[in-house]
PDB file of C-alpha atoms in Angstrom:
ATOM      1  CA  MET K   1     217.796  94.016  98.843  1.00 84.00           C
ATOM      2  CA  ASN K   2     219.390  96.399 101.339  1.00 92.00           C
ATOM      3  CA  CYS K   3     217.888  98.920 103.772  1.00 92.00           C
ATOM      4  CA  LYS K   4     218.378 101.869 101.424  1.00 92.00           C
ATOM      5  CA  LYS K   5     216.434 100.156  98.633  1.00 90.00           C
ATOM      6  CA  VAL K   6     213.722  99.088 101.063  1.00 89.00           C
ATOM      7  CA  TYR K   7     213.364 102.691 102.255  1.00 87.00           C
ATOM      8  CA  LEU K   8     213.060 103.853  98.634  1.00 86.00           C
ATOM      9  CA  HIS K   9     210.438 101.291  97.618  1.00 86.00           C
ATOM     10  CA  ILE K  10     208.542 100.310 100.741  1.00 86.00           C
ATOM     11  CA  CYS K  11     205.714 102.820 100.247  1.00 80.00           C
ATOM     12  CA  GLU K  12     205.251 101.752  96.636  1.00 77.00           C
ATOM     13  CA  SER K  13     205.113  98.141  97.748  1.00 78.00           C
ATOM     14  CA  LEU K  14     202.063  98.876  99.900  1.00 79.00           C
ATOM     15  CA  ASP K  15     200.058  99.308  96.680  1.00 75.00           C
ATOM     16  CA  GLU K  16     201.744  96.585  94.613  1.00 69.00           C
ATOM     17  CA  ASP K  17     200.750  93.003  94.037  1.00 74.00           C
ATOM     18  CA  LEU K  18     202.099  91.142  97.058  1.00 73.00           C
ATOM     19  CA  ASN K  19     203.521  88.474  94.749  1.00 80.00           C
ATOM     20  CA  SER K  20     205.555  90.903  92.656  1.00 83.00           C
ATOM     21  CA  PRO K  21     209.316  90.293  92.661  1.00 87.00           C
ATOM     22  CA  ARG K  22     209.989  93.574  94.454  1.00 87.00           C
ATOM     23  CA  CYS K  23     207.454  92.830  97.202  1.00 87.00           C
ATOM     24  CA  ARG K  24     208.982  89.399  97.718  1.00 89.00           C
ATOM     25  CA  GLU K  25     212.444  90.962  98.020  1.00 91.00           C
ATOM     26  CA  ILE K  26     211.159  93.516 100.514  1.00 91.00           C
ATOM     27  CA  ARG K  27     209.390  90.840 102.573  1.00 90.00           C
ATOM     28  CA  ASN K  28     212.562  88.739 102.623  1.00 93.00           C
ATOM     29  CA  HIS K  29     214.551  91.741 103.824  1.00 94.00           C
ATOM     30  CA  LEU K  30     211.948  92.592 106.467  1.00 93.00           C
ATOM     31  CA  ASP K  31     212.203  89.067 107.862  1.00 94.00           C
ATOM     32  CA  ASP K  32     215.837  89.755 108.792  1.00 95.00           C
ATOM     33  CA  CYS K  33     215.868  93.497 109.504  1.00 95.00           C
ATOM     34  CA  PRO K  34     214.168  94.839 112.646  1.00 95.00           C
ATOM     35  CA  ASN K  35     214.908  98.459 111.672  1.00 95.00           C
ATOM     36  CA  CYS K  36     213.091  98.194 108.358  1.00 93.00           C
ATOM     37  CA  ARG K  37     210.224  96.305 110.027  1.00 94.00           C
ATOM     38  CA  ALA K  38     209.892  99.166 112.508  1.00 95.00           C
ATOM     39  CA  TYR K  39     209.932 101.642 109.609  1.00 93.00           C
ATOM     40  CA  LEU K  40     207.132  99.731 107.857  1.00 92.00           C
ATOM     41  CA  ASP K  41     205.113  99.558 111.080  1.00 93.00           C
ATOM     42  CA  SER K  42     205.512 103.317 111.470  1.00 94.00           C
ATOM     43  CA  ILE K  43     204.257 103.918 107.929  1.00 91.00           C
ATOM     44  CA  LYS K  44     201.254 101.653 108.459  1.00 90.00           C
ATOM     45  CA  LYS K  45     200.365 103.381 111.738  1.00 94.00           C
ATOM     46  CA  THR K  46     200.655 106.793 110.077  1.00 92.00           C
ATOM     47  CA  ILE K  47     198.317 105.706 107.280  1.00 89.00           C
ATOM     48  CA  THR K  48     195.820 104.343 109.811  1.00 92.00           C
ATOM     49  CA  LEU K  49     195.857 107.589 111.808  1.00 92.00           C
ATOM     50  CA  TYR K  50     195.488 109.653 108.638  1.00 89.00           C
ATOM     51  CA  ARG K  51     192.454 107.640 107.550  1.00 89.00           C
ATOM     52  CA  MET K  52     190.799 108.106 110.937  1.00 91.00           C
ATOM     53  CA  GLU K  53     190.678 111.898 110.575  1.00 87.00           C
ATOM     54  CA  PRO K  54     188.026 113.528 108.405  1.00 88.00           C
ATOM     55  CA  ALA K  55     189.288 115.636 105.539  1.00 83.00           C
ATOM     56  CA  PRO K  56     189.347 119.315 106.497  1.00 86.00           C
ATOM     57  CA  HIS K  57     187.002 121.678 104.719  1.00 90.00           C
ATOM     58  CA  VAL K  58     188.900 124.066 102.489  1.00 91.00           C
ATOM     59  CA  PRO K  59     186.968 127.073 101.198  1.00 94.00           C
ATOM     60  CA  ALA K  60     186.767 127.279  97.404  1.00 94.00           C
ATOM     61  CA  SER K  61     188.643 130.590  97.398  1.00 95.00           C
ATOM     62  CA  VAL K  62     191.606 129.033  99.234  1.00 94.00           C
ATOM     63  CA  HIS K  63     191.558 125.970  96.981  1.00 93.00           C
ATOM     64  CA  ASN K  64     191.500 128.100  93.826  1.00 94.00           C
ATOM     65  CA  ARG K  65     194.321 130.332  95.085  1.00 94.00           C
ATOM     66  CA  LEU K  66     196.406 127.267  95.929  1.00 93.00           C
ATOM     67  CA  ILE K  67     195.890 125.733  92.485  1.00 93.00           C
ATOM     68  CA  LYS K  68     196.826 129.032  90.792  1.00 94.00           C
ATOM     69  CA  THR K  69     199.958 129.305  92.947  1.00 91.00           C
ATOM     70  CA  ILE K  70     201.004 125.748  92.108  1.00 89.00           C
ATOM     71  CA  ASP K  71     200.370 126.281  88.395  1.00 90.00           C
ATOM     72  CA  LEU K  72     202.338 129.510  88.454  1.00 88.00           C
ATOM     73  CA  SER K  73     205.249 127.907  90.287  1.00 84.00           C
ATOM     74  CA  TRP K  74     205.410 125.119  87.698  1.00 81.00           C
ATOM     75  CA  LYS K  75     205.383 127.639  84.853  1.00 81.00           C
ATOM     76  CA  LYS K  76     208.116 129.735  86.476  1.00 78.00           C
ATOM     77  CA  GLY K  77     210.164 126.699  87.451  1.00 72.00           C
ATOM     78  CA  THR K  78     210.114 127.682  91.131  1.00 58.00           C
ATOM     79  CA  ARG K  79     208.756 124.423  92.518  1.00 56.00           C
ATOM     80  CA  GLY K  80     209.410 124.176  96.224  1.00 55.00           C
ATOM     81  CA  LYS K  81     210.222 127.866  96.563  1.00 55.00           C
ATOM     82  CA  VAL K  82     206.704 129.284  96.796  1.00 49.00           C
ATOM     83  CA  THR K  83     205.537 130.507 100.190  1.00 57.00           C
ATOM     84  CA  PRO K  84     201.826 130.773 100.979  1.00 54.00           C
ATOM     85  CA  LYS K  85     200.229 134.148 101.616  1.00 57.00           C
ATOM     86  CA  GLN K  86     199.118 134.696 105.190  1.00 52.00           C
TER      87      GLN K  86
END
């Protein structure tokens, strides 16, 4: 496995069975690649920090408007082009 493949699959591997073939390949690569090890460490630290923060309260009106906007963007085929209202 090379760095590019590790970058593509490393997040998925966090949720996989550690004995899966892909996880074994990633672990083998990480043993020899300090850059990918640093990348994995960064991901793990980010997840830890994220879990430490409480989820923000979002008013129902904002939540509903967001869901409608997402649904509309999917129907129109404008995914990624929708800007939120201020």
